[in-house]
Short mmCIF file of C-alpha atoms in Angstrom, two decimals:
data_model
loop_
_atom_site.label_atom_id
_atom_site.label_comp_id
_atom_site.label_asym_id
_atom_site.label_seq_id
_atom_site.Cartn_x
_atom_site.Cartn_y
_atom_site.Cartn_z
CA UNK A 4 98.66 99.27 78.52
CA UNK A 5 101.92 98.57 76.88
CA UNK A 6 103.36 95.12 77.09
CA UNK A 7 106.69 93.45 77.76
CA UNK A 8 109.19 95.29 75.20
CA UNK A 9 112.60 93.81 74.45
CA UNK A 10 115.43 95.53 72.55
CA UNK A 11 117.06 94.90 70.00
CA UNK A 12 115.02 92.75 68.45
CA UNK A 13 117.88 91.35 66.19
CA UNK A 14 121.93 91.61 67.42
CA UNK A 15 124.47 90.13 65.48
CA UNK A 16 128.06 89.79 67.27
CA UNK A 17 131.13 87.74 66.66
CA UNK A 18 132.49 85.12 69.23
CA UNK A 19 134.57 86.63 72.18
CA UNK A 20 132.40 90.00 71.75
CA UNK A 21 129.74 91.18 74.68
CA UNK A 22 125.85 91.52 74.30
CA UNK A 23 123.45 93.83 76.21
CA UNK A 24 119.65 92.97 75.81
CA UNK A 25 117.20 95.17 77.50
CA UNK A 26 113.69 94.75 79.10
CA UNK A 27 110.79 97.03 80.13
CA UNK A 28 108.47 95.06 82.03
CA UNK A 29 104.09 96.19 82.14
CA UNK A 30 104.17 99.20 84.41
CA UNK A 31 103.51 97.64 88.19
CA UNK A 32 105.11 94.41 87.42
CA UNK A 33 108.35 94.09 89.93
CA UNK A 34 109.81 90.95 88.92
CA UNK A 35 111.73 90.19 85.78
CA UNK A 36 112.87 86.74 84.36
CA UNK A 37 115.32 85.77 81.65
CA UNK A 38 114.86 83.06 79.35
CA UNK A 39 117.04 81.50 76.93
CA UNK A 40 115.34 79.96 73.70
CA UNK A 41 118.12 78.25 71.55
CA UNK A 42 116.24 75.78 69.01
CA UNK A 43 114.90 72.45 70.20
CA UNK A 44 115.46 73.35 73.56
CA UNK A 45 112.91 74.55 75.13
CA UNK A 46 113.17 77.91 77.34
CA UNK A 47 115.93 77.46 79.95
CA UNK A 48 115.77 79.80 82.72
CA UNK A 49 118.41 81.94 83.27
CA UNK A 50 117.96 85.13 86.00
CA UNK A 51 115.13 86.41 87.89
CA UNK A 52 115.41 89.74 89.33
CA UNK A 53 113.00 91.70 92.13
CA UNK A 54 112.95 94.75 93.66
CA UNK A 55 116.55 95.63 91.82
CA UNK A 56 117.65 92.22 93.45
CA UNK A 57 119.12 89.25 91.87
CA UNK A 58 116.56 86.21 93.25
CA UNK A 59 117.73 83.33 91.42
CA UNK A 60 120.07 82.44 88.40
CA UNK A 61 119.51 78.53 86.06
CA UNK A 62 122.97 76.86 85.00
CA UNK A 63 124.58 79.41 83.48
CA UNK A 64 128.02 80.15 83.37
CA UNK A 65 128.77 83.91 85.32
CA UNK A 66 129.12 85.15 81.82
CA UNK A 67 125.94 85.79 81.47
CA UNK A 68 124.57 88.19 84.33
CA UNK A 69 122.41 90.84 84.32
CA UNK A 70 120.60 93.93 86.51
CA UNK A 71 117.25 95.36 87.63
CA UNK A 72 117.18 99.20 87.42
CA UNK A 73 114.65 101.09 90.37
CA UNK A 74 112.39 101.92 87.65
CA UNK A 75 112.40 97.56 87.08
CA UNK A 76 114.00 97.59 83.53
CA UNK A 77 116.31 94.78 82.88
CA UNK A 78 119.78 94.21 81.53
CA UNK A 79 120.99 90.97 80.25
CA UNK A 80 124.79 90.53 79.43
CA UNK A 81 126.90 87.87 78.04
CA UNK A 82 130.54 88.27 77.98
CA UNK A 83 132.96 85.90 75.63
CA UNK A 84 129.91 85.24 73.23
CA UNK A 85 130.32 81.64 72.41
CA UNK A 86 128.56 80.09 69.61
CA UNK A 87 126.23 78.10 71.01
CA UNK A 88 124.76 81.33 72.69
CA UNK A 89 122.84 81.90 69.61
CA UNK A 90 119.13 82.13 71.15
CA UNK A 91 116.10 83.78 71.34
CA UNK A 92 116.20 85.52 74.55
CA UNK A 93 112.94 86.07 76.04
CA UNK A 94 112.19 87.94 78.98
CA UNK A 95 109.10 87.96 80.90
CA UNK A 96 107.48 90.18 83.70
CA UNK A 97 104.94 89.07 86.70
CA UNK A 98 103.50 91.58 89.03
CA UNK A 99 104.53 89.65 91.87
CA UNK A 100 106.94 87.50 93.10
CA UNK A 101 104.06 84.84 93.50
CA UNK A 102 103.39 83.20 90.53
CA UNK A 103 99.97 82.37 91.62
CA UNK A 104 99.24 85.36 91.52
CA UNK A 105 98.82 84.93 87.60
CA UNK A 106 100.80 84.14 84.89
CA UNK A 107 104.10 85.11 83.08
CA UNK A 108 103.80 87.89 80.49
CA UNK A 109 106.67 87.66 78.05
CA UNK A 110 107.91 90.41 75.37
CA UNK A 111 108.89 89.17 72.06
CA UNK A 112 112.13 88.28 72.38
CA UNK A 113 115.96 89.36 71.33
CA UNK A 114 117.55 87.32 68.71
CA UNK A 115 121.15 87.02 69.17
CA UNK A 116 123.26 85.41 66.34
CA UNK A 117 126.94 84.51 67.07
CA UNK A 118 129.42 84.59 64.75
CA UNK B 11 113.73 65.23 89.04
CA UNK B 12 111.40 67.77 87.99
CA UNK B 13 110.32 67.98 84.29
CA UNK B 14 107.72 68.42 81.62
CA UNK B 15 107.45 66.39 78.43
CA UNK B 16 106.13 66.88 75.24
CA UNK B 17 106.33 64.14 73.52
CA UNK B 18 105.24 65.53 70.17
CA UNK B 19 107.73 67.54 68.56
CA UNK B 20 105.77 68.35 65.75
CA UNK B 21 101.65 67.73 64.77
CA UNK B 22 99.90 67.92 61.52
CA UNK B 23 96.02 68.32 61.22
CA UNK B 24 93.78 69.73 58.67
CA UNK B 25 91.59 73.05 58.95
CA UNK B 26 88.33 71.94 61.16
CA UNK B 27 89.86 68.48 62.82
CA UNK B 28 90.20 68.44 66.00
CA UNK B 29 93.43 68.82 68.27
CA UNK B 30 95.10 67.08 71.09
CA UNK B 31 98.64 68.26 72.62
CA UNK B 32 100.33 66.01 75.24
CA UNK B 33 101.94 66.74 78.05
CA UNK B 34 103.36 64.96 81.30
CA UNK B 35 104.46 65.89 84.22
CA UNK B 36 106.88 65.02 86.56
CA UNK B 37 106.90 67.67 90.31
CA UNK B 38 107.16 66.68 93.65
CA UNK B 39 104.81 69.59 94.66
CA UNK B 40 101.51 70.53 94.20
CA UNK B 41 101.70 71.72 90.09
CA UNK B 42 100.28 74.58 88.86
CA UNK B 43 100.24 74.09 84.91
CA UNK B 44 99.97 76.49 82.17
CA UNK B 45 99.89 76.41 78.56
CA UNK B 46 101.37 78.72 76.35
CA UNK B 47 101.03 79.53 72.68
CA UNK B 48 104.30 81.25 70.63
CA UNK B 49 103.80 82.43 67.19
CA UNK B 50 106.75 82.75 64.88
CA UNK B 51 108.53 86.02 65.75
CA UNK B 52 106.36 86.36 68.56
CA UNK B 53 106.80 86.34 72.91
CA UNK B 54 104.52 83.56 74.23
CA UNK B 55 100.68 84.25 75.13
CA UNK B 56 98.71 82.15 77.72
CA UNK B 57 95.98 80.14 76.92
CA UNK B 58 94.87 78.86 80.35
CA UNK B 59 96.08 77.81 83.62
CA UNK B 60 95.41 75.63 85.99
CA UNK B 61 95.83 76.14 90.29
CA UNK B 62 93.52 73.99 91.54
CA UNK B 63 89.32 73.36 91.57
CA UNK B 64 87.51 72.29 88.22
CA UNK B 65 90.24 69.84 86.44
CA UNK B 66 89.03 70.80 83.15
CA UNK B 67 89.77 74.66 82.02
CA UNK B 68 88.97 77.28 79.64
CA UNK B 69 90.99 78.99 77.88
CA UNK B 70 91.45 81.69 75.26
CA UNK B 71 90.56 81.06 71.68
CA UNK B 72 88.56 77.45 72.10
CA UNK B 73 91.24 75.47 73.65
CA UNK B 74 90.78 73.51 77.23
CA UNK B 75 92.69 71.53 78.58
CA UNK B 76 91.76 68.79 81.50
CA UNK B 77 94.07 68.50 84.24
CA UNK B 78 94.55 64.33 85.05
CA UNK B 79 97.04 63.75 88.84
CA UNK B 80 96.55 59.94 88.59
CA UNK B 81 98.07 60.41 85.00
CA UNK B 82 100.19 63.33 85.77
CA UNK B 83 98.90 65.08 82.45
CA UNK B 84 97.43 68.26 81.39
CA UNK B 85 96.41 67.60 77.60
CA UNK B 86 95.48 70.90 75.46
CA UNK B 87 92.35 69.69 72.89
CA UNK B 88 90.49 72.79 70.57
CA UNK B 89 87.67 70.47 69.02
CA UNK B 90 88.03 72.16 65.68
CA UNK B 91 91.71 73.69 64.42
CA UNK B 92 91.49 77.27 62.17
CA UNK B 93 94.51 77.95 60.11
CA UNK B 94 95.61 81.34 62.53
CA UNK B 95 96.18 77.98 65.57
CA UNK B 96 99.53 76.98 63.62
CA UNK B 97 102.12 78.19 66.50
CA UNK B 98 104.38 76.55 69.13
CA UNK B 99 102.39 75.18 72.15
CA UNK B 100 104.38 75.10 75.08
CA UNK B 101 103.50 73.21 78.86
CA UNK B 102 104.45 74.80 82.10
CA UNK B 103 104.45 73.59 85.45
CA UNK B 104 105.28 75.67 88.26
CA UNK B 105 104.70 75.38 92.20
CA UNK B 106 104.17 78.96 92.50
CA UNK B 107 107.63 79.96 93.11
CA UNK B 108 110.07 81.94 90.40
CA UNK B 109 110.41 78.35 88.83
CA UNK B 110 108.20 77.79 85.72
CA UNK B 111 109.30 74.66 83.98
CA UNK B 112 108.34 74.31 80.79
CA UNK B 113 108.50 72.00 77.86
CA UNK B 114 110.78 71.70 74.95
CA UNK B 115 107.09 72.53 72.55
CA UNK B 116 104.99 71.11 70.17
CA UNK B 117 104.90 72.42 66.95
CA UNK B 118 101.70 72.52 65.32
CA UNK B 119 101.16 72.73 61.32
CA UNK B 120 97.61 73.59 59.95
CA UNK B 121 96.58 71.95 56.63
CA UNK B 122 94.10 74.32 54.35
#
């Protein structure tokens, strides 16, 4: 069964330039999260999407946004790239909206480097 | 305010010593806790969770971890560290909803 995949796995951009990351989540997971892993931080939640919905967004300026496609791929997007949005962005899958249901399964990440 | 803390930003330990990983919670709600393990370039992996029932858990590749309310802790230990263990170890607490908290990680070096 094939995992969380992320693409690209590197991006480069300059400042003021847009990024698109995309997500497949594990066939019969629904929901999709977005992390953002900038260094000594921690992962900062950014969007969860179900069922092609937006849920719930962190503290995140609307620059960043995103979508859920009806076959649950994800889209992340950040407009205006700033600098400080250099980050490992990590997104993660769950087959329900109920964590308890089990755990987070995360892809390997999208390393974007402003310039 | 809910939170998780690490307090170790980074461990050392030689090949075959044992390991201990902090980690403290602070959540209003019942916490479900999970740890996670991130190799470099990798996505993270989980190495156990805990919902409720047995406060000390099992996990993948010889870690547990023991689950202490009066403490508000959930403490990772492996009893003897092999070189492939060096990672980032990262706590999560969620209440079952969308929102996983998780730590800012513990970065763990292996000596030979």
């Amino acid at each position: 069964e094939a995992g969380v995949t992320q693409s690209p796995t590197h991006l480069i951009k300059t400042r003021g330039q847009q990024a698109t990351l995309r997500c497949s989540p594990i066939s019969g997971h629904t929901s999709v999260y977005w992390y953002q892993q900038a260094l000594g931080l921690g992962l900062q939640f950014l969007l969860w999407y179900d069922e092609g919905e937006e849920r719930n967004r962190g503290n995140f300026p609307p620059r960043f946004s995103g979508r859920q496609f009806p076959n649950y791929s994800s889209e992340l997007n950040v407009n205006a790239l700033e600098l400080e949005d250099s980050a490992l962005y990590l997104c993660a899958s769950s087959p329900t909206t109920s964590l308890l249901a089990g755990e987070l399964f995360f892809g390997e990440g999208s390393r974007l480097t402003v310039l | 305010a809910q939170s998780v803390t690490q307090p170790d930003i980074h461990i050392t330990v030689s090949e075959g010593a044992s390991l201990e990983l902090r980690c403290n919670y602070s959540y209003g709600a019942t916490p479900y806790l999970f740890w996670y393990v991130q190799s470099p370039g990798q996505g993270l992996q989980l190495l156990l969770k805990y919902f409720s029932g047995d406060t000390l858990v099992q996990g993948i590749k010889g870690f547990e971890a023991e689950f202490k309310r009066s403490q508000s802790s959930f403490n990772l230990r492996k009893p003897s560290v092999h070189w492939s263990d060096a990672a980032e170890y990262f706590c999560a607490v969620t209440s079952g909803t969308y929102k996983y908290i998780f730590g800012t990680g513990t970065r763990l070096k292996v000596l030979a």
